[in-house]
XYZ file of C-alpha atoms in Angstrom:
657
model
C -34.865 69.543 181.951
C -36.517 66.635 179.494
C -34.594 63.152 179.418
C -36.600 60.344 178.627
C -37.724 60.625 174.436
C -40.309 57.961 173.705
C -40.151 57.118 170.016
C -41.970 54.934 167.590
C -40.617 52.825 164.770
C -42.989 50.580 162.892
C -42.887 47.666 159.934
C -45.946 47.891 157.515
C -47.357 45.359 154.528
C -47.223 48.413 152.068
C -48.573 47.462 148.506
C -47.341 49.184 145.868
C -49.800 51.944 144.180
C -52.405 51.191 146.631
C -52.112 54.186 147.996
C -55.625 54.262 149.674
C -54.458 51.032 151.778
C -50.932 52.440 152.417
C -52.257 55.396 153.920
C -55.017 53.453 156.047
C -51.871 51.566 157.664
C -49.044 54.800 157.856
C -52.294 56.111 159.940
C -53.223 52.792 161.736
C -49.033 53.060 162.934
C -49.038 56.762 163.717
C -52.678 56.211 165.913
C -50.694 52.862 168.172
C -47.531 54.991 168.220
C -49.658 58.040 170.110
C -51.421 55.716 171.980
C -48.533 54.749 173.372
C -46.635 57.619 174.629
C -44.710 58.511 171.309
C -44.019 61.760 169.704
C -41.864 60.866 167.032
C -42.922 58.031 164.709
C -40.650 56.391 161.763
C -42.019 54.457 158.754
C -40.350 52.447 156.121
C -38.613 53.732 152.869
C -41.344 54.703 150.128
C -44.411 53.678 152.161
C -46.771 56.216 150.912
C -46.429 54.279 147.355
C -44.751 51.454 148.182
C -40.898 50.435 147.414
C -41.638 47.951 144.639
C -43.315 50.501 141.936
C -40.300 50.187 139.554
C -41.119 52.048 136.257
C -44.311 53.650 137.630
C -42.545 55.649 139.512
C -41.610 57.780 136.101
C -45.244 58.221 135.877
C -46.184 61.690 137.180
C -49.332 59.955 138.601
C -47.163 58.233 141.197
C -46.179 61.545 142.397
C -49.340 62.832 142.014
C -51.123 60.338 144.202
C -48.031 60.099 147.017
C -49.050 63.970 147.287
C -52.431 63.516 147.893
C -52.031 61.164 150.786
C -49.687 63.347 152.081
C -52.101 66.148 152.019
C -54.636 63.434 153.849
C -52.007 62.586 156.190
C -51.020 65.778 156.871
C -54.705 67.067 157.781
C -55.490 64.019 159.806
C -56.202 64.413 163.387
C -54.432 61.352 164.535
C -50.990 63.193 163.200
C -51.481 65.969 165.568
C -49.109 66.514 168.021
C -46.155 63.843 167.079
C -43.451 64.701 164.938
C -44.031 61.895 161.421
C -41.497 61.014 159.410
C -42.972 59.375 155.569
C -41.053 58.120 152.954
C -42.337 59.315 149.143
C -40.959 60.268 145.867
C -40.024 63.657 145.402
C -39.683 65.589 142.069
C -37.399 68.540 143.064
C -36.613 71.266 140.237
C -37.053 68.292 137.395
C -35.059 65.721 139.373
C -36.806 62.726 141.227
C -35.777 61.731 144.586
C -36.591 58.990 147.083
C -37.650 61.199 149.991
C -38.171 61.369 153.654
C -40.930 64.137 154.635
C -40.894 65.111 158.306
C -43.696 66.815 159.656
C -45.394 68.069 162.651
C -48.904 69.968 163.494
C -49.822 70.526 159.585
C -46.357 71.909 158.515
C -43.313 70.406 156.769
C -40.500 70.711 158.929
C -37.716 69.455 156.174
C -37.513 67.476 152.464
C -34.414 64.766 153.213
C -33.621 62.989 149.850
C -31.768 59.327 149.508
C -27.679 60.307 149.248
C -26.965 57.136 148.558
C -29.056 54.933 146.460
C -29.124 50.926 146.360
C -28.112 49.820 142.821
C -26.922 46.276 143.382
C -28.398 42.472 142.939
C -32.319 43.144 143.259
C -32.087 46.991 143.366
C -32.163 49.102 140.580
C -32.787 52.972 142.054
C -30.454 54.372 140.128
C -32.928 53.956 137.298
C -35.842 56.019 139.071
C -34.138 57.989 141.293
C -31.035 60.392 141.680
C -29.177 60.781 144.434
C -28.509 64.223 146.492
C -24.952 64.774 146.166
C -25.297 67.925 147.689
C -23.697 67.318 151.338
C -24.928 69.560 154.177
C -26.968 71.544 151.722
C -30.421 73.116 151.747
C -32.656 74.185 149.361
C -35.881 75.738 148.956
C -38.942 73.480 147.405
C -41.812 74.760 146.349
C -45.027 72.624 147.577
C -48.113 71.621 145.359
C -51.543 73.847 145.843
C -53.065 70.694 147.033
C -50.372 70.984 150.209
C -50.173 74.043 150.243
C -54.193 74.449 150.777
C -53.156 72.102 154.232
C -49.913 73.744 155.692
C -49.752 77.357 154.454
C -46.624 76.726 153.735
C -45.200 77.903 150.132
C -41.985 76.038 150.579
C -39.673 73.758 153.026
C -36.483 73.114 153.063
C -35.268 70.457 150.984
C -31.592 68.773 151.189
C -29.308 67.356 154.134
C -30.222 68.890 157.160
C -31.242 67.738 160.578
C -33.955 68.406 163.248
C -32.940 70.310 166.114
C -36.069 69.878 168.781
C -36.451 71.778 172.164
C -34.590 68.387 173.641
C -32.078 66.805 170.977
C -31.087 66.684 167.676
C -32.049 63.977 165.050
C -30.797 63.433 161.682
C -32.137 60.878 159.105
C -30.331 58.067 156.658
C -32.744 55.934 154.570
C -31.816 51.937 153.776
C -28.804 52.047 151.984
C -27.156 54.796 153.808
C -26.333 52.628 156.725
C -24.757 49.947 154.918
C -22.451 52.649 152.957
C -18.480 52.907 154.237
C -19.341 56.456 154.938
C -22.672 56.328 156.393
C -24.146 60.205 157.335
C -24.444 59.060 160.844
C -21.061 59.250 161.173
C -20.546 62.552 160.413
C -23.917 63.559 161.905
C -22.769 61.853 165.227
C -20.058 63.913 165.430
C -22.119 67.074 164.855
C -24.349 66.231 168.360
C -26.887 64.262 166.755
C -27.866 62.228 169.072
C -31.003 60.151 167.341
C -30.655 58.442 163.815
C -33.444 57.343 162.097
C -33.672 54.687 159.148
C -36.520 54.029 156.996
C -35.020 50.872 155.137
C -37.040 48.500 152.043
C -34.633 45.699 152.872
C -35.553 42.291 151.816
C -35.111 38.828 153.119
C -32.152 36.920 152.802
C -30.976 33.608 154.635
C -28.624 35.249 157.718
C -28.864 38.507 156.267
C -30.585 39.622 159.544
C -27.240 39.034 161.948
C -25.836 41.529 159.366
C -28.793 44.210 160.317
C -28.721 43.750 163.634
C -24.667 44.218 163.739
C -24.548 47.552 161.441
C -27.729 49.174 163.531
C -25.408 47.891 166.526
C -22.344 49.654 165.387
C -23.482 52.471 164.603
C -24.011 54.137 167.904
C -21.229 51.484 169.487
C -18.390 53.918 168.560
C -19.801 57.432 168.448
C -22.680 56.750 170.885
C -26.301 57.921 170.319
C -30.181 56.056 169.552
C -30.486 54.431 166.491
C -33.957 53.716 164.960
C -34.641 51.924 161.877
C -38.001 51.088 160.121
C -38.739 48.178 157.475
C -41.148 47.048 155.036
C -42.888 44.299 155.111
C -44.356 41.253 153.049
C -44.213 41.132 149.589
C -45.586 44.201 147.970
C -46.199 43.057 144.479
C -42.687 41.568 143.278
C -40.023 38.723 143.925
C -39.027 39.769 147.058
C -39.769 39.577 150.975
C -39.225 42.000 153.351
C -38.724 40.903 156.479
C -39.620 43.576 159.110
C -37.054 43.455 161.749
C -37.938 47.121 163.263
C -35.651 47.767 165.775
C -34.370 50.425 168.061
C -30.416 50.506 169.439
C -28.809 52.633 172.285
C -25.062 52.780 172.538
C -24.291 49.279 170.556
C -27.049 47.702 172.556
C -30.816 46.311 171.215
C -33.440 47.624 173.564
C -36.410 47.238 171.337
C -37.232 43.987 168.290
C -39.665 43.610 166.775
C -40.699 40.158 164.671
C -38.656 38.953 161.054
C -41.966 36.914 160.065
C -45.562 37.853 160.805
C -48.594 38.319 158.571
C -49.941 41.426 160.601
C -49.683 44.122 158.412
C -48.951 46.734 161.098
C -46.192 46.155 163.810
C -45.091 49.425 165.983
C -42.203 49.036 168.286
C -42.260 52.170 170.932
C -39.308 52.491 173.280
C -38.416 55.230 175.670
C -34.608 55.827 176.624
C -32.253 58.148 178.367
C -31.020 61.201 176.591
C -28.350 61.490 179.414
C -27.002 57.856 178.659
C -25.914 59.137 175.080
C -24.281 62.215 176.353
C -22.471 60.320 179.223
C -21.047 57.700 176.753
C -20.269 59.751 174.381
C -18.531 62.316 177.043
C -15.567 59.669 178.011
C -14.883 58.880 174.621
C -12.239 61.625 173.713
C -11.282 60.660 169.969
C -14.436 60.930 169.840
C -14.687 64.353 170.923
C -11.428 65.897 168.995
C -12.800 64.482 166.026
C -16.458 66.116 166.736
C -14.672 69.924 167.199
C -13.334 69.989 163.637
C -16.447 68.450 161.934
C -18.467 70.694 159.482
C -21.772 71.486 160.896
C -24.838 70.229 159.185
C -27.914 72.909 158.704
C -30.128 72.525 161.709
C -34.228 73.201 161.198
C -35.663 74.113 164.578
C -38.341 72.582 165.858
C -40.791 74.243 168.678
C -41.162 70.984 170.387
C -39.925 67.994 172.241
C -39.509 64.438 172.488
C -39.426 64.270 176.174
C -41.801 65.974 178.818
C -40.418 68.525 181.292
C -40.969 66.006 184.468
C -39.438 62.972 183.969
C -37.701 61.858 186.640
C -40.006 58.891 187.644
C -40.233 57.880 183.776
C -39.054 53.831 183.232
C -36.528 53.507 180.239
C -35.931 50.583 178.268
C -33.663 48.686 178.970
C -30.992 46.704 176.443
C -32.306 43.415 175.707
C -30.568 40.139 173.506
C -31.352 39.679 170.459
C -33.113 36.452 169.207
C -31.813 35.371 165.470
C -34.148 32.845 163.554
C -31.834 29.758 162.533
C -31.703 29.282 158.445
C -33.958 26.628 158.853
C -37.190 28.548 160.625
C -36.539 31.314 158.245
C -36.837 29.263 155.468
C -40.002 27.460 157.131
C -41.510 31.003 158.214
C -40.449 33.790 155.175
C -41.386 32.030 152.151
C -44.521 31.016 153.498
C -45.227 34.635 154.719
C -44.585 35.465 150.991
C -46.743 32.682 149.544
C -49.641 34.133 151.870
C -48.765 37.567 150.523
C -48.821 36.250 147.095
C -51.746 34.706 146.678
C -53.892 36.871 148.674
C -52.838 39.663 146.501
C -53.185 37.643 143.391
C -56.580 36.951 144.389
C -56.427 33.103 143.076
C -58.057 30.068 145.166
C -54.504 28.355 146.355
C -51.891 26.726 144.449
C -50.814 23.958 142.441
C -47.435 22.143 142.964
C -46.539 19.099 140.995
C -45.028 16.858 143.485
C -42.240 14.122 142.814
C -41.852 12.402 146.337
C -37.548 14.503 146.211
C -36.483 16.749 148.486
C -37.169 19.836 146.100
C -41.034 19.518 145.606
C -41.018 18.246 148.806
C -39.880 21.327 150.722
C -42.012 23.531 148.543
C -44.476 21.028 149.458
C -43.598 21.816 153.547
C -43.330 25.676 153.095
C -46.989 25.738 151.729
C -48.097 23.864 155.207
C -46.116 26.030 157.430
C -48.251 29.154 155.276
C -51.339 27.040 156.515
C -49.803 26.833 159.861
C -49.290 30.620 159.886
C -52.869 31.476 158.890
C -54.283 29.608 161.408
C -51.916 31.102 164.099
C -52.796 34.499 163.053
C -56.479 33.677 163.112
C -56.106 32.431 166.333
C -54.557 35.391 167.818
C -56.920 37.778 166.251
C -56.356 39.135 163.166
C -59.159 40.106 161.446
C -57.303 41.091 157.822
C -56.143 37.442 157.983
C -59.676 36.269 158.795
C -60.943 38.126 156.107
C -58.470 36.985 153.513
C -59.016 33.305 154.114
C -62.507 33.812 153.962
C -62.184 35.426 150.189
C -59.528 32.530 149.235
C -62.255 29.517 149.808
C -65.324 31.674 148.662
C -67.108 30.795 152.170
C -67.753 34.092 154.342
C -68.279 31.914 157.211
C -65.129 30.002 157.073
C -62.826 29.905 160.493
C -59.186 28.240 159.755
C -58.827 26.689 162.503
C -56.307 23.284 161.471
C -53.865 23.512 159.311
C -54.123 20.572 157.514
C -58.001 20.952 156.666
C -57.092 24.485 155.694
C -54.263 23.256 153.472
C -57.235 20.845 151.681
C -58.877 23.630 150.820
C -56.099 25.699 149.055
C -53.470 23.335 147.883
C -53.579 20.425 145.453
C -50.664 18.004 144.820
C -50.140 16.034 141.832
C -48.022 13.430 141.273
C -47.255 12.538 137.537
C -46.214 9.355 136.583
C -44.554 8.126 133.716
C -43.243 4.666 132.942
C -39.279 5.608 134.154
C -41.558 6.867 137.412
C -40.947 4.148 140.277
C -43.572 3.273 142.975
C -41.520 4.484 145.653
C -41.453 8.012 144.748
C -45.229 7.616 144.105
C -45.897 6.430 147.800
C -43.594 8.780 149.205
C -45.646 12.101 147.058
C -48.818 10.367 148.845
C -47.898 9.900 151.828
C -46.801 13.519 152.300
C -49.649 14.603 150.741
C -52.149 12.760 153.521
C -49.656 13.727 156.219
C -49.794 18.104 155.242
C -53.597 17.302 154.362
C -53.369 18.567 150.336
C -55.833 17.343 148.112
C -53.702 14.849 146.252
C -54.050 13.580 142.449
C -52.001 10.678 140.726
C -51.778 10.812 136.864
C -49.780 9.245 134.359
C -48.426 11.266 131.401
C -47.341 7.941 129.145
C -50.699 8.720 127.141
C -49.359 12.645 126.000
C -45.827 11.332 125.900
C -46.080 8.892 123.008
C -48.223 11.107 121.204
C -45.889 13.657 121.133
C -43.146 11.361 120.183
C -45.370 9.683 117.460
C -46.073 12.993 115.628
C -42.192 13.756 115.345
C -41.887 9.681 114.343
C -44.806 10.639 112.044
C -43.240 13.462 109.993
C -39.347 12.823 110.028
C -39.896 9.235 110.152
C -37.414 8.589 112.750
C -38.126 7.450 116.231
C -35.876 8.414 119.253
C -34.595 5.872 121.884
C -32.826 6.222 125.041
C -28.995 5.566 125.621
C -29.990 2.248 127.271
C -31.896 0.762 124.358
C -28.823 2.309 122.052
C -29.801 5.806 121.422
C -27.556 8.527 120.998
C -26.992 10.990 124.072
C -28.833 13.815 121.642
C -32.176 11.030 121.601
C -31.840 10.701 125.056
C -31.896 13.840 126.316
C -34.597 15.076 123.936
C -36.919 11.828 125.257
C -36.355 13.533 129.123
C -37.247 16.654 128.264
C -40.098 16.063 126.061
C -42.011 14.267 129.661
C -40.597 17.050 131.624
C -42.181 19.642 129.262
C -45.418 18.229 129.395
C -45.749 18.147 133.168
C -45.783 21.962 132.730
C -48.398 21.480 130.395
C -50.470 19.333 132.712
C -49.280 21.784 135.609
C -51.113 24.755 134.123
C -54.064 23.024 132.852
C -54.901 21.152 136.050
C -54.564 24.406 138.444
C -56.727 26.142 136.144
C -59.897 23.563 135.929
C -59.020 21.276 139.048
C -61.027 23.092 141.360
C -63.839 23.429 138.430
C -64.300 19.751 138.312
C -64.630 20.256 141.851
C -67.555 22.427 141.684
C -65.486 25.248 143.706
C -64.911 29.123 141.920
C -61.375 30.093 141.062
C -57.345 29.007 140.169
C -54.535 27.462 141.649
C -51.507 29.482 141.511
C -48.460 26.868 140.016
C -45.840 26.188 142.519
C -42.213 25.732 141.349
C -39.299 23.817 143.260
C -35.910 24.268 141.176
C -33.585 24.921 144.020
C -30.794 27.789 143.564
C -27.136 25.128 142.989
C -29.288 23.489 140.282
C -30.023 27.093 138.807
C -26.638 28.030 138.613
C -25.437 24.503 137.477
C -27.789 24.505 134.286
C -29.125 21.251 135.554
C -32.683 21.945 134.545
C -35.137 21.156 131.639
C -36.468 24.709 129.978
C -40.175 24.745 130.319
C -40.463 21.915 132.632
C -41.909 22.243 136.312
C -39.252 24.748 137.068
C -41.363 27.134 134.895
C -43.803 28.367 136.505
C -45.885 31.366 138.217
C -43.698 31.118 141.636
C -41.230 29.411 142.968
C -40.624 29.586 146.956
C -37.426 27.927 146.960
C -34.766 29.420 143.872
C -33.006 31.409 146.129
C -32.067 28.394 148.583
C -29.181 25.894 148.400
C -30.005 21.750 148.306
C -28.005 21.842 151.576
C -30.441 24.110 153.291
C -33.361 22.691 152.099
C -31.771 19.184 153.323
C -31.483 20.797 156.916
C -35.021 22.345 156.163
C -36.609 18.880 155.604
C -34.905 17.659 158.939
C -36.616 20.792 160.837
C -40.389 19.658 159.412
C -39.419 16.080 160.692
C -38.932 17.383 164.284
C -41.526 20.370 164.434
C -44.172 19.267 161.999
C -43.943 15.533 163.066
C -44.061 14.842 158.880
C -42.124 11.284 158.894
C -42.785 10.774 155.811
C -40.133 12.903 154.977
C -37.383 10.365 156.251
C -37.737 8.049 153.578
C -37.588 11.478 151.320
C -33.924 12.415 152.622
C -32.767 9.086 152.973
C -33.419 8.492 149.072
C -31.040 9.228 146.516
C -31.945 12.664 144.064
C -33.550 11.308 140.807
C -35.480 13.036 138.143
C -36.680 9.877 136.718
C -36.600 10.677 133.235
C -34.773 7.465 131.831
C -36.431 3.971 131.889
C -36.177 1.855 135.303
C -33.358 -1.398 135.021
C -35.336 -4.496 136.465
C -37.717 -1.649 138.586
C -34.813 0.144 140.058
C -33.569 3.525 139.287
C -30.721 3.779 136.136
C -30.411 7.577 137.152
C -29.372 9.958 140.192
C -29.210 13.275 139.511
C -25.550 13.344 141.209
C -24.548 10.944 137.960
C -26.071 13.115 135.537
C -24.368 16.505 137.101
C -21.101 14.355 137.715
C -20.559 15.767 141.163
C -22.716 15.208 144.415
C -24.553 18.368 146.030
C -22.093 18.875 148.706
C -19.903 20.089 145.881
C -22.436 21.876 143.871
C -23.130 23.777 147.028
C -19.448 25.021 147.585
C -19.731 26.179 143.798
C -22.260 27.806 144.060
C -20.960 29.934 147.025
C -17.680 30.421 144.886
C -19.589 31.358 141.938
C -22.378 33.244 143.420
C -21.462 34.987 146.900
C -17.532 35.220 146.290
C -17.900 36.179 142.435
C -14.918 33.780 141.431
C -14.294 33.012 138.322
C -12.844 29.543 136.419
C -9.384 30.483 137.947
C -10.046 31.915 141.350
C -12.635 28.805 142.081
C -9.809 26.862 140.686
C -7.121 28.498 143.294
C -9.389 28.348 145.932
C -10.573 24.758 145.749
C -6.821 23.543 145.551
C -6.359 24.831 149.361
C -10.359 24.241 150.618
C -9.912 20.354 149.333
C -6.510 19.570 150.042
C -7.513 17.194 152.380
C -10.031 15.766 149.877
C -9.104 15.057 146.345
C -5.396 16.786 144.361
C -5.669 19.225 142.017
C -6.028 16.700 139.287
C -9.181 15.462 140.786
C -10.576 18.847 141.180
C -9.770 19.650 137.463
C -11.366 16.542 136.307
C -14.592 17.485 138.649
C -14.626 20.850 137.054
C -14.589 20.611 133.503
C -18.294 18.929 134.260
C -19.255 22.573 135.903
C -18.643 24.648 133.001
C -17.740 23.346 129.651
C -17.739 26.748 127.926
C -14.400 27.721 130.187
C -12.595 24.013 129.977
C -10.390 25.878 127.406
C -9.463 28.421 130.907
C -8.874 24.785 132.871
C -6.992 23.723 130.675
C -4.725 26.928 130.233
C -4.304 26.932 133.812
C -4.048 24.323 134.955
C -1.023 23.704 132.497
C 0.722 26.737 134.544
C -0.779 25.624 138.011
C -0.431 22.186 138.117
C 3.391 21.361 136.985
C 4.345 20.992 140.634
């Protein structure tokens, strides 16, 4: 009786609608899995077409090309003698489903549609797909002719079923189903399924990996079993970065861990596991066995194939390991850097341009690009041929080898300090020193001529000349004069991004990077169409507090000593006139609150989904040691002036005590 099963999962960097490239990466992962002895291979969600196809899912071409890729997989000798589990969209009876297609030796065993669709936050699956609402029900699916010609099958099972091999039973989940309160693995485990699989398209969020790992381990901790998770990795053409973390868990313990951040397009994880560990674990859980005796059985698709060998007594099996989590600072350093690399190589541009102000936000963005250069050099050093080929295309040199991050940074990264009469020498020096330490090609320019020209046009037309408030102007005049400076910087950023390399005799253009953090965006503390209006903003989902911790991380790990003065300087937009050569404007004074307070507001509004009244009630408790309800009310008015009347109404009733 076989007991040691060898299974494989993977993290693939699939591109939306890159059918040829996606096919090559799927085949490579299967080949690696087979070479390591695996008899089952699991891939990410919708790996054949790529997860981020958006409204292209509506197009019949997407379905057609997906089946063409499936036909090539079926007829490839690489896919023989291993159960392959791939993801693709399938239309059944004129309804589009997000499916797993499981096949073995040119025969499709089961098409399993997704039951619970992700439709919150960044996910909109209900826009393109329909959930399969027929629990434990299987129908006939008529295969297209291009697949029939390969398999010889006219119809295959389609629906909510499990696979019964000679030695075990497998059941599939798809991404969101693991996160649902009524996950299918619960009922499947009670019905005797021993191996659960999950193909995911799960994106990176700071500190999210802990939750994902806990969910996988807890899925088998109470019910026993083997849990295999595959995930998409990289940027497949949208705003999101998918962070891999393929893993295998047994009876609540992790036995195999994949990388969270990597420039490798294909990563395969293989583990050999003992089925008897699952059976003995379940045998002593009496509550589980009582529930199992009453469970409604799943339809079983019989498979004349075993995941184990008959003589496997001496085969070593994997032991539990401790999951190694990245710190939030490491996540900021690695995640956005990998995303930037994917975005750069797929855009076919020659690098990035960043307006570098000498403040924390733009400096953090610069450090992320520098981290990307580190990752590229490390990948090339480790023999990653794809990264080397991409780097050579970007710098337009077929013999180039990136070895020094600073040297590579100078080739692909341009920073630009855009001074005005309101800028201090301190911020200019800080920007210049940071650029020198990371190696970027740095430009210093002054925007005063352009600002005066724009304001001059206004004065010529209207006969009025706006003034800053320090010179007697109104708040409207003051804000307008600040916004002109900020918006001119955006225009200049795009001009220099398009033509800087031309002036240096180099081909291509640059992507403009933004540097607006999530707290300021939630607060509304920004100028429309200023330097935050860029091609991409790598820190757009990161709070100021986390960015400060990241800056400290860069000081310690990259030895960027110039960041110390940036950390200690008060954040300022430098859009109002200096007083005796010194700053007269700070961000916190403009906002009417500190960044620490703003971070608390951001978490309450965005994460806790608290409105004005709920925020008030929570902060009475959170800040009871540092301010009174009346002081909090004063601060809170500055968060959202539109809600002022609400605060007054609530305050009059709550704070009478």
